[in-house]
C-alpha cells in the first residue's frame, strides 16, 4: 500500500538551459527493498538523487521521501552522494566523531556504524591510509550516523577492485538486514544485481525499464540465447 512507499518520484524533470537532464521520470522505492538505479555516466542518476535530497530544484515534478517533500529537515534519509570531506590526518573514528557532532548524532553511534561497515579494526588508523573501498565504507558509515530509514548511495562500487566490490555488496546486504531501505546508483548492473531487489534503468534522463532483478536476468538470458553463434 501507499504506506510502504519510502520514495516517490513523480514526473521529475530537470533542465539546464536547453538541456533536459532528467525527463519526466517516475519511480517508487518500497520499504525494505534494495533498489538499484542504473544507467551510463551522464544519464542523470546523480541529478535525480540530488533532487531527491533537496539539493537540486526540479524544473517540474515532485520527489517525496517518507511522505515529506524532498529536502525536508529530519526526512529520515542518510546519503553518500559526493565524498563527505574527510580529514586525511584524522582516523576513521575521529572523522566520524566530527561528523556526528555536526549532525547531532549520539557519540555512541560512531562505534556502532564503524562495526556495521566492518571498519572497527582500522578505526584508529588515519583516513589517508585507507583503501578506496574502506573510504567508501566510511562514507556509508557517515550516512548511517542518524540511523536513517532510507540510505541513498551514489555509485558506491565505482572504481573499486573486485574485493572492494564484494565487501560493498556484503555491506549493502547488512544494511538491508538491519531494516534500512537502500537506493543506490551504478553504471554497471553486474556490480549490484546480486544485492538489488528491483532496478530502474535510465538513459538520457528517461526511465527505460523498471523491474525485479529476477525478471531482468531472465530477459538478459533470453537475449543472450537468442543471439546467433559465431
Ligand atoms: P555520472 O555517473 O557521470 O555522475 P549521472 O547519470 O549521475 O552520471 P548526472 O551527473 O546527473 O549524470 O548528469 C547528467 C547530465 O547533466 C550530464 O551531462 C551533466 O553534464 C549535466 N549536468 C549536471 N549538473 C549540471 C549543471 N549544474 N549544469 C549543467 N549541466 C549539468
PDB file of N, CA and C in Angstrom, residues 119 122 125-139 159-161 163-165 167:
ATOM      1  N   UNK A 119      34.747  -1.643   9.844  1.00  0.00           N
ATOM      2  CA  UNK A 119      35.990  -0.866   9.953  1.00  0.00           C
ATOM      3  C   UNK A 119      36.488  -0.762  11.392  1.00  0.00           C
ATOM      4  N   UNK A 122      40.186  -1.023  11.871  1.00  0.00           N
ATOM      5  CA  UNK A 122      41.021   0.050  11.301  1.00  0.00           C
ATOM      6  C   UNK A 122      40.574   1.432  11.775  1.00  0.00           C
ATOM      7  N   UNK A 125      43.200   4.052  12.579  1.00  0.00           N
ATOM      8  CA  UNK A 125      44.183   4.403  11.546  1.00  0.00           C
ATOM      9  C   UNK A 125      43.747   5.663  10.804  1.00  0.00           C
ATOM     10  N   UNK A 126      44.754   6.401  10.336  1.00  0.00           N
ATOM     11  CA  UNK A 126      44.471   7.614   9.572  1.00  0.00           C
ATOM     12  C   UNK A 126      43.671   7.302   8.311  1.00  0.00           C
ATOM     13  N   UNK A 127      42.736   8.203   8.005  1.00  0.00           N
ATOM     14  CA  UNK A 127      41.930   8.078   6.793  1.00  0.00           C
ATOM     15  C   UNK A 127      42.817   7.946   5.554  1.00  0.00           C
ATOM     16  N   UNK A 128      43.938   8.671   5.549  1.00  0.00           N
ATOM     17  CA  UNK A 128      44.815   8.670   4.365  1.00  0.00           C
ATOM     18  C   UNK A 128      45.418   7.299   4.076  1.00  0.00           C
ATOM     19  N   UNK A 129      45.388   6.393   5.056  1.00  0.00           N
ATOM     20  CA  UNK A 129      45.947   5.055   4.836  1.00  0.00           C
ATOM     21  C   UNK A 129      44.886   4.070   4.337  1.00  0.00           C
ATOM     22  N   UNK A 130      43.639   4.513   4.228  1.00  0.00           N
ATOM     23  CA  UNK A 130      42.553   3.607   3.838  1.00  0.00           C
ATOM     24  C   UNK A 130      42.586   3.339   2.335  1.00  0.00           C
ATOM     25  N   UNK A 131      42.194   2.119   1.959  1.00  0.00           N
ATOM     26  CA  UNK A 131      41.968   1.812   0.545  1.00  0.00           C
ATOM     27  C   UNK A 131      40.708   2.545   0.080  1.00  0.00           C
ATOM     28  N   UNK A 132      40.503   2.607  -1.244  1.00  0.00           N
ATOM     29  CA  UNK A 132      39.299   3.262  -1.775  1.00  0.00           C
ATOM     30  C   UNK A 132      38.040   2.597  -1.225  1.00  0.00           C
ATOM     31  N   UNK A 133      38.068   1.261  -1.140  1.00  0.00           N
ATOM     32  CA  UNK A 133      36.899   0.546  -0.619  1.00  0.00           C
ATOM     33  C   UNK A 133      36.604   0.932   0.824  1.00  0.00           C
ATOM     34  N   UNK A 134      37.662   1.070   1.636  1.00  0.00           N
ATOM     35  CA  UNK A 134      37.462   1.475   3.032  1.00  0.00           C
ATOM     36  C   UNK A 134      36.947   2.906   3.107  1.00  0.00           C
ATOM     37  N   UNK A 135      37.463   3.765   2.223  1.00  0.00           N
ATOM     38  CA  UNK A 135      36.973   5.156   2.202  1.00  0.00           C
ATOM     39  C   UNK A 135      35.480   5.201   1.864  1.00  0.00           C
ATOM     40  N   UNK A 136      35.089   4.373   0.891  1.00  0.00           N
ATOM     41  CA  UNK A 136      33.678   4.318   0.517  1.00  0.00           C
ATOM     42  C   UNK A 136      32.839   3.811   1.694  1.00  0.00           C
ATOM     43  N   UNK A 137      33.351   2.804   2.385  1.00  0.00           N
ATOM     44  CA  UNK A 137      32.593   2.249   3.513  1.00  0.00           C
ATOM     45  C   UNK A 137      32.508   3.259   4.660  1.00  0.00           C
ATOM     46  N   UNK A 138      33.561   4.062   4.849  1.00  0.00           N
ATOM     47  CA  UNK A 138      33.476   5.115   5.864  1.00  0.00           C
ATOM     48  C   UNK A 138      32.418   6.154   5.454  1.00  0.00           C
ATOM     49  N   UNK A 139      32.323   6.409   4.153  1.00  0.00           N
ATOM     50  CA  UNK A 139      31.272   7.302   3.657  1.00  0.00           C
ATOM     51  C   UNK A 139      29.887   6.754   3.961  1.00  0.00           C
ATOM     52  N   UNK A 159      34.803   2.360  -9.172  1.00  0.00           N
ATOM     53  CA  UNK A 159      36.256   2.421  -9.043  1.00  0.00           C
ATOM     54  C   UNK A 159      36.863   1.372  -8.135  1.00  0.00           C
ATOM     55  N   UNK A 160      36.018   0.535  -7.511  1.00  0.00           N
ATOM     56  CA  UNK A 160      36.559  -0.450  -6.572  1.00  0.00           C
ATOM     57  C   UNK A 160      37.067  -1.688  -7.315  1.00  0.00           C
ATOM     58  N   UNK A 161      38.056  -2.353  -6.716  1.00  0.00           N
ATOM     59  CA  UNK A 161      38.525  -3.623  -7.278  1.00  0.00           C
ATOM     60  C   UNK A 161      37.537  -4.717  -6.860  1.00  0.00           C
ATOM     61  N   UNK A 163      37.571  -7.201  -4.856  1.00  0.00           N
ATOM     62  CA  UNK A 163      37.426  -7.423  -3.411  1.00  0.00           C
ATOM     63  C   UNK A 163      36.633  -6.290  -2.774  1.00  0.00           C
ATOM     64  N   UNK A 164      36.899  -5.068  -3.207  1.00  0.00           N
ATOM     65  CA  UNK A 164      36.181  -3.910  -2.673  1.00  0.00           C
ATOM     66  C   UNK A 164      34.705  -3.959  -3.038  1.00  0.00           C
ATOM     67  N   UNK A 165      34.414  -4.400  -4.256  1.00  0.00           N
ATOM     68  CA  UNK A 165      33.013  -4.519  -4.698  1.00  0.00           C
ATOM     69  C   UNK A 165      32.298  -5.579  -3.856  1.00  0.00           C
ATOM     70  N   UNK A 167      33.105  -6.554  -0.795  1.00  0.00           N
ATOM     71  CA  UNK A 167      32.894  -6.002   0.552  1.00  0.00           C
ATOM     72  C   UNK A 167      31.689  -5.060   0.570  1.00  0.00           C
TER      73      UNK A 167
END
